[in-house]
Amino acid sequence: MKAHDGLYIDGAWRPAESRDVIEVVNPADEQVIGKVPAGGALDVDTAVRAARAALPGWAATPPAERAARLAALRDVMTARKDEIAETVTAELGAPPQFSQTVHAGVPIAVADSYAELAATHSFEEKVGNSTVLHEPIGVVGAITPWNYPLHQIVAKVAPALAAGCTIVLKPAEDTPLTAQLFAEAVHEAGVPAGVFNLVTGLGPVAGQALAEHPGVDLVSFTGSTAVGRQIGAVAGAAVKKVALELGGKSANVILPSADLAKAVSVGVANVMSNSGQTCSAWTRMLVHRDQYDEAVELAGAAAAKYGDRIGPVVSAKQQARVRGYIEKGIAEGARLVAGVPESPRERGCFVSPTVFADVTPEMTVAQEEIFGPVLTILRYEDEEDALRIANGTVYGLAGAVWAADEAEAVAFARRMDTGQVDINGGRFNPLAPFGGYKQSGVGRELGGHGLAEYLQTKSLQF
Ligand code: NAP
Ligand code: MG
């Protein structure tokens, strides 16, 4: 795999001040596939200065010209789609087909949506005797995870560019090659020097330096709730804006009137996709007690079919974490109906598709985000009980409801404390606001709501 030995700062690849490096590992065979610099606080400072210097020019660039750069970025990403997919497969381990359609396809769609929004959004509005200007918030510090390595980057960088902000990105240490490829695409798209900067590095070093930097006006973070909490505290102390996209433990509520077989099969696929490493995955399936045994049987059979079709998880560390949760589920009395706690292969960071039945709401596997291919199935007595269980975690990122009648499903969805609900298997919408209730986060990404995060208002009175 191609890897740059520098950081992309102020429009060029430059040697890092720090001598540390990150070895990038392919989790399918655990071979090192590249080395990138692990930037330090000094490197972050250089990048933030470049972003600050570029801010006045980019903020004053007409939205139509910013839209043209975003359209060019979409076109470069489209032209390099195969390369993107291969890179994500190599460093994340996702199956090639999934890398093509989702890991490369979705960020292209999101870049496209912001090319459109930058061109059409009104950056000015009239309110009574005032004109309200929507101005870029400034320099953005973006910190992203590895699970959807390009999507998470584009979901921050594209709206920031559309808004007129400049950016310093610190991507996940496990997936820096995808971030480097994205920096190349930004360069090829003709985005001016300093507008986008990339510092690869470690979270507690480069990530923390970026979150703490006084030259950053907004920190946008996606990752674990534990780190998000720290970043929120740092940003709060400095009175800077913060956007947090954190974990989830989403409920897939199958109401008694639903098409059970369909709801279970789509539900299992949702959890196994990306080897379970999806913050919005429906990791808790809620089934009425009268249909419970049938649902468990269907889910176990469906999961068994995924055996060879899912990729590894991202790293040996993640594999150990997921296996720890599987052991914990067994110890707490959940019944394993698919999967084994051991690694299913001799080499590579694989976890077998796992389904737990007889899961009760207070069990660790029903409360904590596992981030692996592990589905829990919980039994409910009636609709009120289902709602209590669905809302009974600290998270509220996503969810699903299935019923024979759409209105019945919608009525239930209205009572769920969560940021997104898919009704009877509704499709992903790249324009719909995405983000969490409760401890799943602060702020929204994607579409017009995502763009608004990068703007601040100034009211002129006449
Ligand atoms: P993480 O530690 O929260 O990492 C997310 C990003 O934050 C990475 O770029 C990370 O850098 C950086 N980071 C880590 N510590 C930091 C700090 N003190 N200051 C600033 N930035 C910091 O998540 P993870 O280790 O990749 O995964 C752990 C768990 O988080 C997963 O098992 C999963 O439950 C959850 N997770 C959730 C999402 C989501 O989309 N909601 C995504 C990924 C993970 P490094 O890459 O160097 O650690
Ligand atoms: Mg980490």
Short mmCIF file of C-alpha atoms and ligand atoms in Angstrom, two decimals:
data_model
loop_
_atom_site.label_atom_id
_atom_site.label_comp_id
_atom_site.label_asym_id
_atom_site.label_seq_id
_atom_site.Cartn_x
_atom_site.Cartn_y
_atom_site.Cartn_z
CA MET A 1 0.00 0.00 0.00
CA LYS A 2 1.14 3.49 -0.82
CA ALA A 3 1.94 5.55 2.28
CA HIS A 4 3.24 9.12 2.60
CA ASP A 5 6.03 9.60 5.12
CA GLY A 6 4.92 13.19 5.77
CA LEU A 7 1.94 15.20 6.98
CA TYR A 8 -0.27 17.14 4.58
CA ILE A 9 0.02 20.73 5.86
CA ASP A 10 -0.48 24.00 4.00
CA GLY A 11 -0.93 22.30 0.64
CA ALA A 12 2.11 19.99 0.67
CA TRP A 13 3.43 16.77 2.21
CA ARG A 14 5.97 17.87 4.84
CA PRO A 15 8.20 15.89 7.19
CA ALA A 16 6.83 15.63 10.72
CA GLU A 17 8.62 17.29 13.61
CA SER A 18 7.92 14.15 15.64
CA ARG A 19 10.06 11.06 14.84
CA ASP A 20 7.39 8.59 15.91
CA VAL A 21 5.69 6.35 13.37
CA ILE A 22 2.50 4.30 13.18
CA GLU A 23 2.69 0.85 11.62
CA VAL A 24 -0.49 0.12 9.70
CA VAL A 25 -1.62 -3.51 9.98
CA ASN A 26 -3.99 -5.47 7.74
CA PRO A 27 -6.26 -7.26 10.24
CA ALA A 28 -7.00 -10.09 7.78
CA ASP A 29 -3.43 -11.42 7.94
CA GLU A 30 -1.81 -9.17 10.57
CA GLN A 31 0.93 -8.03 8.18
CA VAL A 32 2.32 -4.48 8.28
CA ILE A 33 1.24 -2.74 5.08
CA GLY A 34 2.65 0.74 5.60
CA LYS A 35 4.13 3.30 7.95
CA VAL A 36 2.96 6.86 8.52
CA PRO A 37 4.20 9.60 10.85
CA ALA A 38 2.72 9.87 14.33
CA GLY A 39 2.53 13.65 14.60
CA GLY A 40 3.11 15.42 17.91
CA ALA A 41 1.91 18.65 19.54
CA LEU A 42 4.33 20.73 17.46
CA ASP A 43 2.97 19.24 14.23
CA VAL A 44 -0.58 19.95 15.35
CA ASP A 45 0.43 23.53 16.09
CA THR A 46 1.96 23.95 12.61
CA ALA A 47 -1.22 22.57 11.04
CA VAL A 48 -3.53 24.80 13.12
CA ARG A 49 -1.46 27.87 12.16
CA ALA A 50 -1.79 26.94 8.49
CA ALA A 51 -5.55 26.54 8.91
CA ARG A 52 -5.83 29.91 10.70
CA ALA A 53 -3.82 31.65 7.99
CA ALA A 54 -6.04 30.16 5.28
CA LEU A 55 -9.30 31.00 7.08
CA PRO A 56 -9.96 34.61 5.96
CA GLY A 57 -9.46 33.76 2.29
CA TRP A 58 -11.59 30.61 2.31
CA ALA A 59 -14.34 32.20 4.43
CA ALA A 60 -14.53 35.04 1.88
CA THR A 61 -14.61 32.67 -1.12
CA PRO A 62 -18.08 32.81 -2.69
CA PRO A 63 -20.21 29.74 -1.81
CA ALA A 64 -20.51 28.89 -5.52
CA GLU A 65 -16.70 28.54 -5.74
CA ARG A 66 -16.60 26.45 -2.56
CA ALA A 67 -19.34 24.31 -4.14
CA ALA A 68 -17.19 23.91 -7.27
CA ARG A 69 -14.24 22.62 -5.17
CA LEU A 70 -16.59 20.15 -3.45
CA ALA A 71 -17.90 18.96 -6.81
CA ALA A 72 -14.29 18.49 -7.96
CA LEU A 73 -13.55 16.56 -4.76
CA ARG A 74 -16.54 14.29 -5.42
CA ASP A 75 -15.26 13.71 -8.97
CA VAL A 76 -11.73 12.84 -7.83
CA MET A 77 -13.13 10.45 -5.23
CA THR A 78 -15.33 8.89 -7.89
CA ALA A 79 -12.37 8.47 -10.27
CA ARG A 80 -10.35 6.88 -7.45
CA LYS A 81 -13.18 4.76 -6.06
CA ASP A 82 -11.41 1.42 -6.59
CA GLU A 83 -8.30 2.69 -4.86
CA ILE A 84 -10.38 3.93 -1.92
CA ALA A 85 -12.11 0.57 -1.60
CA GLU A 86 -8.81 -1.34 -1.77
CA THR A 87 -7.26 0.88 0.88
CA VAL A 88 -10.20 0.49 3.27
CA THR A 89 -10.16 -3.27 2.74
CA ALA A 90 -6.43 -3.39 3.45
CA GLU A 91 -6.43 -1.40 6.68
CA LEU A 92 -9.92 -2.08 8.09
CA GLY A 93 -10.48 -5.59 6.72
CA ALA A 94 -13.90 -4.94 5.15
CA PRO A 95 -14.91 -7.33 2.32
CA PRO A 96 -14.14 -5.75 -1.12
CA GLN A 97 -17.78 -5.50 -2.21
CA PHE A 98 -18.78 -3.73 1.00
CA SER A 99 -15.80 -1.38 0.66
CA GLN A 100 -16.95 -0.45 -2.85
CA THR A 101 -20.61 0.17 -2.14
CA VAL A 102 -20.46 1.55 1.39
CA HIS A 103 -16.96 2.67 2.39
CA ALA A 104 -16.32 4.37 -0.98
CA GLY A 105 -19.88 4.86 -2.24
CA VAL A 106 -21.42 6.61 0.78
CA PRO A 107 -18.71 9.30 1.16
CA ILE A 108 -19.01 10.09 -2.55
CA ALA A 109 -22.76 10.58 -2.05
CA VAL A 110 -22.11 12.79 1.00
CA ALA A 111 -19.51 14.90 -0.87
CA ASP A 112 -22.06 15.27 -3.66
CA SER A 113 -24.75 16.40 -1.22
CA TYR A 114 -22.48 19.15 0.12
CA ALA A 115 -21.49 20.33 -3.36
CA GLU A 116 -25.23 20.86 -3.85
CA LEU A 117 -25.86 22.38 -0.40
CA ALA A 118 -22.92 24.81 -0.67
CA ALA A 119 -24.39 26.11 -3.92
CA THR A 120 -27.99 26.40 -2.71
CA HIS A 121 -27.87 27.13 1.04
CA SER A 122 -28.88 30.67 2.08
CA PHE A 123 -26.05 32.09 4.12
CA GLU A 124 -28.27 35.09 4.93
CA GLU A 125 -31.84 35.40 6.19
CA LYS A 126 -34.25 38.18 7.17
CA VAL A 127 -35.87 38.13 10.62
CA GLY A 128 -38.06 41.20 11.21
CA ASN A 129 -35.79 44.24 11.14
CA SER A 130 -32.66 42.07 11.16
CA THR A 131 -30.49 40.44 8.57
CA VAL A 132 -28.94 37.30 9.99
CA LEU A 133 -25.61 36.27 8.50
CA HIS A 134 -24.54 32.63 8.73
CA GLU A 135 -20.76 32.81 8.96
CA PRO A 136 -18.17 30.02 9.18
CA ILE A 137 -17.30 29.15 12.77
CA GLY A 138 -13.56 29.18 12.01
CA VAL A 139 -10.88 26.52 12.33
CA VAL A 140 -12.24 23.02 12.83
CA GLY A 141 -10.34 20.27 14.66
CA ALA A 142 -11.76 16.97 13.36
CA ILE A 143 -11.00 13.69 15.16
CA THR A 144 -12.32 10.55 13.50
CA PRO A 145 -12.55 6.79 14.18
CA TRP A 146 -11.62 3.79 12.03
CA ASN A 147 -14.97 2.04 11.62
CA TYR A 148 -16.12 3.98 8.53
CA PRO A 149 -12.78 5.64 7.90
CA LEU A 150 -13.65 7.74 4.86
CA HIS A 151 -17.31 8.38 5.66
CA GLN A 152 -16.46 9.80 9.10
CA ILE A 153 -13.89 12.13 7.53
CA VAL A 154 -16.16 13.34 4.71
CA ALA A 155 -19.11 13.81 7.12
CA LYS A 156 -16.99 16.48 8.85
CA VAL A 157 -14.73 17.90 6.13
CA ALA A 158 -17.37 18.36 3.40
CA PRO A 159 -19.79 20.49 5.48
CA ALA A 160 -16.86 22.41 7.00
CA LEU A 161 -15.61 23.25 3.50
CA ALA A 162 -19.13 24.17 2.38
CA ALA A 163 -19.49 26.50 5.37
CA GLY A 164 -16.18 28.27 4.67
CA CYS A 165 -14.25 26.76 7.58
CA THR A 166 -10.68 25.47 7.47
CA ILE A 167 -9.75 22.12 8.96
CA VAL A 168 -7.12 20.07 10.74
CA LEU A 169 -7.93 16.35 10.68
CA LYS A 170 -6.54 13.75 13.09
CA PRO A 171 -7.78 10.38 11.77
CA ALA A 172 -7.76 7.08 13.68
CA GLU A 173 -4.34 5.48 14.07
CA ASP A 174 -5.68 2.20 12.65
CA THR A 175 -6.79 3.71 9.33
CA PRO A 176 -4.44 6.56 8.33
CA LEU A 177 -3.91 5.41 4.72
CA THR A 178 -7.51 6.16 3.78
CA ALA A 179 -7.03 9.63 5.32
CA GLN A 180 -3.87 10.17 3.24
CA LEU A 181 -5.72 9.17 0.10
CA PHE A 182 -8.44 11.68 0.99
CA ALA A 183 -5.81 14.42 1.44
CA GLU A 184 -4.52 13.64 -2.06
CA ALA A 185 -8.07 13.96 -3.39
CA VAL A 186 -8.54 17.34 -1.67
CA HIS A 187 -5.27 18.52 -3.23
CA GLU A 188 -6.26 17.28 -6.69
CA ALA A 189 -9.63 19.01 -6.34
CA GLY A 190 -7.86 22.36 -6.13
CA VAL A 191 -8.77 23.25 -2.55
CA PRO A 192 -6.38 26.10 -1.63
CA ALA A 193 -3.32 25.43 0.56
CA GLY A 194 -4.00 25.47 4.30
CA VAL A 195 -7.76 24.98 3.99
CA PHE A 196 -7.47 21.26 4.75
CA ASN A 197 -4.59 19.80 6.78
CA LEU A 198 -3.90 16.23 7.88
CA VAL A 199 -1.94 15.21 10.97
CA THR A 200 -1.81 11.43 11.40
CA GLY A 201 -1.03 10.43 14.95
CA LEU A 202 -2.15 8.91 18.23
CA GLY A 203 -5.27 10.00 20.10
CA PRO A 204 -3.75 10.90 23.45
CA VAL A 205 -0.93 12.83 21.69
CA ALA A 206 -2.02 14.46 18.42
CA GLY A 207 -5.75 14.14 19.15
CA GLN A 208 -5.48 15.70 22.56
CA ALA A 209 -3.19 18.50 21.31
CA LEU A 210 -5.76 19.32 18.62
CA ALA A 211 -8.71 19.31 21.05
CA GLU A 212 -6.80 21.59 23.45
CA HIS A 213 -5.35 23.97 20.86
CA PRO A 214 -6.52 27.57 21.42
CA GLY A 215 -6.44 28.16 17.66
CA VAL A 216 -9.28 25.66 17.11
CA ASP A 217 -12.81 27.09 17.23
CA LEU A 218 -14.83 23.88 16.94
CA VAL A 219 -13.84 20.33 17.83
CA SER A 220 -15.82 17.70 15.98
CA PHE A 221 -15.23 14.23 17.36
CA THR A 222 -16.55 10.78 16.48
CA GLY A 223 -15.59 7.80 18.61
CA SER A 224 -16.11 6.33 22.05
CA THR A 225 -18.18 7.97 24.76
CA ALA A 226 -15.21 7.78 27.16
CA VAL A 227 -12.97 9.92 24.93
CA GLY A 228 -15.91 12.13 23.86
CA ARG A 229 -16.55 13.01 27.49
CA GLN A 230 -12.92 14.17 27.91
CA ILE A 231 -13.02 16.19 24.71
CA GLY A 232 -16.30 17.81 25.75
CA ALA A 233 -14.74 18.79 29.09
CA VAL A 234 -11.66 20.32 27.44
CA ALA A 235 -13.78 22.22 24.92
CA GLY A 236 -16.19 23.41 27.62
CA ALA A 237 -13.34 24.80 29.72
CA ALA A 238 -12.05 26.72 26.70
CA VAL A 239 -15.59 27.85 25.70
CA LYS A 240 -15.28 26.39 22.23
CA LYS A 241 -18.01 24.64 20.34
CA VAL A 242 -17.97 20.85 20.32
CA ALA A 243 -19.78 18.23 18.27
CA LEU A 244 -19.74 14.64 19.53
CA GLU A 245 -20.84 11.53 17.67
CA LEU A 246 -20.49 8.73 20.21
CA GLY A 247 -21.53 5.17 20.78
CA GLY A 248 -24.86 3.41 20.61
CA LYS A 249 -26.76 0.31 21.73
CA SER A 250 -29.68 0.62 19.40
CA ALA A 251 -32.91 -1.33 19.73
CA ASN A 252 -34.56 -3.20 16.89
CA VAL A 253 -38.15 -3.44 18.11
CA ILE A 254 -40.21 -6.13 16.41
CA LEU A 255 -43.87 -5.53 17.28
CA PRO A 256 -46.16 -8.61 17.28
CA SER A 257 -47.88 -7.63 14.01
CA ALA A 258 -44.60 -7.43 12.05
CA ASP A 259 -43.31 -9.80 9.38
CA LEU A 260 -41.10 -11.66 11.85
CA ALA A 261 -38.90 -13.49 9.34
CA LYS A 262 -38.09 -10.32 7.45
CA ALA A 263 -37.50 -8.24 10.58
CA VAL A 264 -35.13 -10.87 12.01
CA SER A 265 -33.20 -11.39 8.79
CA VAL A 266 -32.71 -7.65 8.15
CA GLY A 267 -31.88 -7.20 11.84
CA VAL A 268 -29.14 -9.85 11.78
CA ALA A 269 -27.68 -8.42 8.56
CA ASN A 270 -27.64 -4.95 10.13
CA VAL A 271 -25.52 -6.17 13.06
CA MET A 272 -23.13 -8.37 11.05
CA SER A 273 -22.46 -5.68 8.45
CA ASN A 274 -18.94 -4.19 8.81
CA SER A 275 -18.29 -6.98 11.36
CA GLY A 276 -20.54 -5.20 13.83
CA GLN A 277 -18.36 -2.10 13.92
CA THR A 278 -21.17 0.38 13.33
CA CYS A 279 -22.17 2.91 15.98
CA SER A 280 -25.80 2.85 14.83
CA ALA A 281 -26.07 -0.99 14.62
CA TRP A 282 -29.27 -2.53 16.03
CA THR A 283 -27.42 -4.65 18.56
CA ARG A 284 -30.48 -5.34 20.73
CA MET A 285 -33.35 -7.22 19.10
CA LEU A 286 -36.59 -6.91 21.09
CA VAL A 287 -39.15 -9.66 20.48
CA HIS A 288 -42.57 -10.37 22.05
CA ARG A 289 -42.48 -13.42 24.33
CA ASP A 290 -44.93 -15.36 22.11
CA GLN A 291 -42.61 -15.05 19.11
CA TYR A 292 -39.35 -15.24 21.02
CA ASP A 293 -38.35 -18.85 20.38
CA GLU A 294 -39.10 -18.58 16.70
CA ALA A 295 -37.07 -15.35 16.42
CA VAL A 296 -34.10 -16.92 18.22
CA GLU A 297 -34.14 -19.89 15.88
CA LEU A 298 -34.34 -17.67 12.80
CA ALA A 299 -31.56 -15.39 14.04
CA GLY A 300 -29.25 -18.27 14.94
CA ALA A 301 -29.68 -19.80 11.48
CA ALA A 302 -29.19 -16.43 9.76
CA ALA A 303 -26.03 -15.67 11.73
CA ALA A 304 -24.53 -19.06 10.94
CA LYS A 305 -24.75 -18.20 7.23
CA TYR A 306 -22.51 -15.17 7.77
CA GLY A 307 -19.61 -17.36 8.87
CA ASP A 308 -17.32 -16.78 5.91
CA ARG A 309 -18.89 -13.60 4.62
CA ILE A 310 -17.83 -11.09 7.25
CA GLY A 311 -14.35 -9.64 7.45
CA PRO A 312 -12.12 -9.48 10.51
CA VAL A 313 -12.53 -6.75 13.10
CA VAL A 314 -10.08 -3.86 12.83
CA SER A 315 -7.29 -5.03 15.14
CA ALA A 316 -6.11 -7.65 17.61
CA LYS A 317 -7.00 -5.21 20.39
CA GLN A 318 -10.58 -4.91 19.14
CA GLN A 319 -10.78 -8.70 18.71
CA ALA A 320 -9.74 -9.19 22.34
CA ARG A 321 -12.27 -6.59 23.47
CA VAL A 322 -15.13 -8.25 21.59
CA ARG A 323 -14.17 -11.72 22.79
CA GLY A 324 -14.08 -10.36 26.34
CA TYR A 325 -17.70 -9.25 25.94
CA ILE A 326 -18.72 -12.65 24.56
CA GLU A 327 -17.18 -14.34 27.60
CA LYS A 328 -18.92 -11.85 29.86
CA GLY A 329 -22.28 -12.62 28.21
CA ILE A 330 -21.80 -16.34 28.87
CA ALA A 331 -20.72 -15.67 32.45
CA GLU A 332 -23.80 -13.51 33.09
CA GLY A 333 -26.09 -16.32 31.91
CA ALA A 334 -26.95 -15.38 28.32
CA ARG A 335 -27.40 -18.36 25.97
CA LEU A 336 -25.09 -18.59 22.97
CA VAL A 337 -27.09 -19.65 19.91
CA ALA A 338 -24.52 -18.80 17.24
CA GLY A 339 -20.78 -18.22 17.38
CA VAL A 340 -17.95 -19.32 19.65
CA PRO A 341 -15.85 -17.24 22.01
CA GLU A 342 -12.59 -18.47 20.43
CA SER A 343 -11.15 -17.02 17.23
CA PRO A 344 -12.66 -18.95 14.30
CA ARG A 345 -9.42 -18.84 12.26
CA GLU A 346 -5.76 -19.38 12.97
CA ARG A 347 -4.68 -16.07 11.50
CA GLY A 348 -6.30 -12.67 11.38
CA CYS A 349 -8.50 -10.74 13.79
CA PHE A 350 -11.71 -12.68 13.16
CA VAL A 351 -14.70 -13.03 15.47
CA SER A 352 -17.48 -15.43 14.55
CA PRO A 353 -20.97 -14.00 14.04
CA THR A 354 -22.50 -14.31 17.49
CA VAL A 355 -26.08 -14.36 18.75
CA PHE A 356 -27.09 -14.34 22.40
CA ALA A 357 -30.58 -15.36 23.55
CA ASP A 358 -32.09 -15.11 27.05
CA VAL A 359 -30.51 -11.69 27.41
CA THR A 360 -32.03 -9.51 30.13
CA PRO A 361 -31.88 -5.71 30.04
CA GLU A 362 -29.38 -5.24 32.87
CA MET A 363 -26.72 -7.61 31.45
CA THR A 364 -23.46 -6.00 30.32
CA VAL A 365 -23.98 -7.29 26.76
CA ALA A 366 -27.36 -5.49 26.70
CA GLN A 367 -25.98 -2.21 28.06
CA GLU A 368 -22.47 -1.65 26.65
CA GLU A 369 -21.37 -1.05 23.09
CA ILE A 370 -19.46 -4.17 21.98
CA PHE A 371 -18.49 -3.03 18.47
CA GLY A 372 -18.24 -6.52 17.08
CA PRO A 373 -20.58 -9.00 15.31
CA VAL A 374 -22.64 -9.72 18.41
CA LEU A 375 -26.45 -9.61 18.51
CA THR A 376 -28.45 -9.81 21.73
CA ILE A 377 -32.10 -10.90 21.71
CA LEU A 378 -34.34 -9.69 24.51
CA ARG A 379 -37.89 -10.77 25.39
CA TYR A 380 -40.67 -8.26 26.12
CA GLU A 381 -44.11 -8.75 27.69
CA ASP A 382 -46.08 -5.94 26.06
CA GLU A 383 -45.53 -2.66 24.23
CA GLU A 384 -44.86 -0.66 27.40
CA ASP A 385 -42.25 -3.19 28.42
CA ALA A 386 -40.66 -2.99 24.97
CA LEU A 387 -40.46 0.79 25.23
CA ARG A 388 -38.89 0.64 28.70
CA ILE A 389 -36.24 -1.79 27.45
CA ALA A 390 -35.63 0.16 24.22
CA ASN A 391 -35.07 3.39 26.18
CA GLY A 392 -33.23 1.68 29.02
CA THR A 393 -29.60 2.41 28.18
CA VAL A 394 -27.45 5.55 28.41
CA TYR A 395 -27.37 5.65 24.59
CA GLY A 396 -29.81 6.94 21.97
CA LEU A 397 -28.25 6.95 18.53
CA ALA A 398 -30.48 4.85 16.27
CA GLY A 399 -33.10 2.14 16.24
CA ALA A 400 -35.72 0.31 14.23
CA VAL A 401 -39.39 -0.54 14.55
CA TRP A 402 -41.28 -3.21 12.60
CA ALA A 403 -45.08 -3.52 12.43
CA ALA A 404 -47.72 -4.59 9.90
CA ASP A 405 -49.03 -1.05 9.86
CA GLU A 406 -46.63 1.85 9.27
CA ALA A 407 -48.64 4.16 11.55
CA GLU A 408 -48.30 1.68 14.41
CA ALA A 409 -44.52 1.62 13.95
CA VAL A 410 -44.34 5.42 13.77
CA ALA A 411 -46.40 5.78 16.97
CA PHE A 412 -43.84 3.61 18.77
CA ALA A 413 -40.87 5.41 17.16
CA ARG A 414 -42.16 8.77 18.47
CA ARG A 415 -41.73 7.48 22.01
CA MET A 416 -38.14 6.27 21.52
CA ASP A 417 -35.34 8.42 22.98
CA THR A 418 -33.08 8.19 19.96
CA GLY A 419 -31.83 10.26 17.02
CA GLN A 420 -32.81 7.96 14.14
CA VAL A 421 -35.41 5.23 13.68
CA ASP A 422 -35.78 3.07 10.58
CA ILE A 423 -39.40 2.09 9.98
CA ASN A 424 -39.88 -1.42 8.54
CA GLY A 425 -36.31 -1.45 7.21
CA GLY A 426 -36.19 2.11 5.80
CA ARG A 427 -33.12 2.95 3.74
CA PHE A 428 -30.12 5.09 4.82
CA ASN A 429 -30.62 8.72 3.81
CA PRO A 430 -27.40 10.74 3.43
CA LEU A 431 -29.35 13.99 3.84
CA ALA A 432 -31.13 13.11 7.10
CA PRO A 433 -29.61 14.50 10.32
CA PHE A 434 -27.56 11.84 12.11
CA GLY A 435 -26.67 12.06 15.78
CA GLY A 436 -27.52 11.05 19.28
CA TYR A 437 -29.93 11.62 22.12
CA LYS A 438 -28.58 11.16 25.65
CA GLN A 439 -24.94 9.99 25.86
CA SER A 440 -24.77 9.14 22.16
CA GLY A 441 -23.65 12.65 21.45
CA VAL A 442 -24.12 16.35 20.92
CA GLY A 443 -24.93 17.86 17.54
CA ARG A 444 -25.93 16.43 14.17
CA GLU A 445 -24.06 15.43 11.03
CA LEU A 446 -25.11 15.19 7.36
CA GLY A 447 -27.40 17.31 5.20
CA GLY A 448 -28.44 20.84 6.08
CA HIS A 449 -28.36 20.11 9.82
CA GLY A 450 -24.75 18.98 9.47
CA LEU A 451 -23.86 22.17 7.61
CA ALA A 452 -25.45 24.33 10.34
CA GLU A 453 -22.97 22.89 12.88
CA TYR A 454 -20.14 24.71 11.11
CA LEU A 455 -21.88 28.10 10.97
CA GLN A 456 -22.42 30.83 13.56
CA THR A 457 -24.89 33.67 13.26
CA LYS A 458 -24.44 37.42 13.27
CA SER A 459 -27.56 39.61 13.43
CA LEU A 460 -27.59 43.05 11.82
CA GLN A 461 -30.45 45.34 12.91
CA PHE A 462 -31.93 47.99 10.60
P1 NAP B 1 -11.62 6.20 20.44
O1 NAP B 1 -10.46 5.89 21.30
O2 NAP B 1 -12.71 7.03 20.99
O3 NAP B 1 -11.05 6.85 19.09
C1 NAP B 1 -11.69 7.78 18.26
C2 NAP B 1 -10.68 8.84 17.82
O4 NAP B 1 -10.28 9.62 18.94
C3 NAP B 1 -9.40 8.27 17.25
O5 NAP B 1 -8.90 9.13 16.26
C4 NAP B 1 -8.51 8.26 18.47
O6 NAP B 1 -7.15 8.17 18.17
C5 NAP B 1 -8.87 9.57 19.09
N1 NAP B 1 -8.52 9.68 20.50
C6 NAP B 1 -8.30 8.69 21.41
N2 NAP B 1 -7.99 9.21 22.61
C7 NAP B 1 -8.00 10.56 22.48
C8 NAP B 1 -7.77 11.64 23.37
N3 NAP B 1 -7.45 11.45 24.65
N4 NAP B 1 -7.87 12.91 22.90
C9 NAP B 1 -8.21 13.13 21.62
N5 NAP B 1 -8.43 12.14 20.73
C10 NAP B 1 -8.34 10.86 21.15
O7 NAP B 1 -12.25 4.88 19.93
P2 NAP B 1 -11.44 3.55 19.52
O8 NAP B 1 -10.32 3.31 20.47
O9 NAP B 1 -11.11 3.65 18.13
O10 NAP B 1 -12.55 2.48 19.78
C11 NAP B 1 -12.96 2.16 21.13
C12 NAP B 1 -14.44 1.96 21.20
O11 NAP B 1 -15.12 3.18 20.85
C13 NAP B 1 -15.01 0.95 20.22
O12 NAP B 1 -14.91 -0.34 20.66
C14 NAP B 1 -16.43 1.42 20.11
O13 NAP B 1 -17.21 0.95 21.16
C15 NAP B 1 -16.33 2.90 20.21
N6 NAP B 1 -16.34 3.55 18.88
C16 NAP B 1 -17.46 4.20 18.49
C17 NAP B 1 -17.50 4.81 17.24
C18 NAP B 1 -18.68 5.54 16.77
O14 NAP B 1 -18.80 5.76 15.57
N7 NAP B 1 -19.58 5.96 17.62
C19 NAP B 1 -16.42 4.72 16.39
C20 NAP B 1 -15.27 4.06 16.82
C21 NAP B 1 -15.26 3.50 18.06
P3 NAP B 1 -6.49 6.67 18.08
O15 NAP B 1 -6.97 6.12 16.82
O16 NAP B 1 -5.04 6.92 18.12
O17 NAP B 1 -6.98 5.91 19.29
MG MG B 2 -8.28 4.38 20.83
#
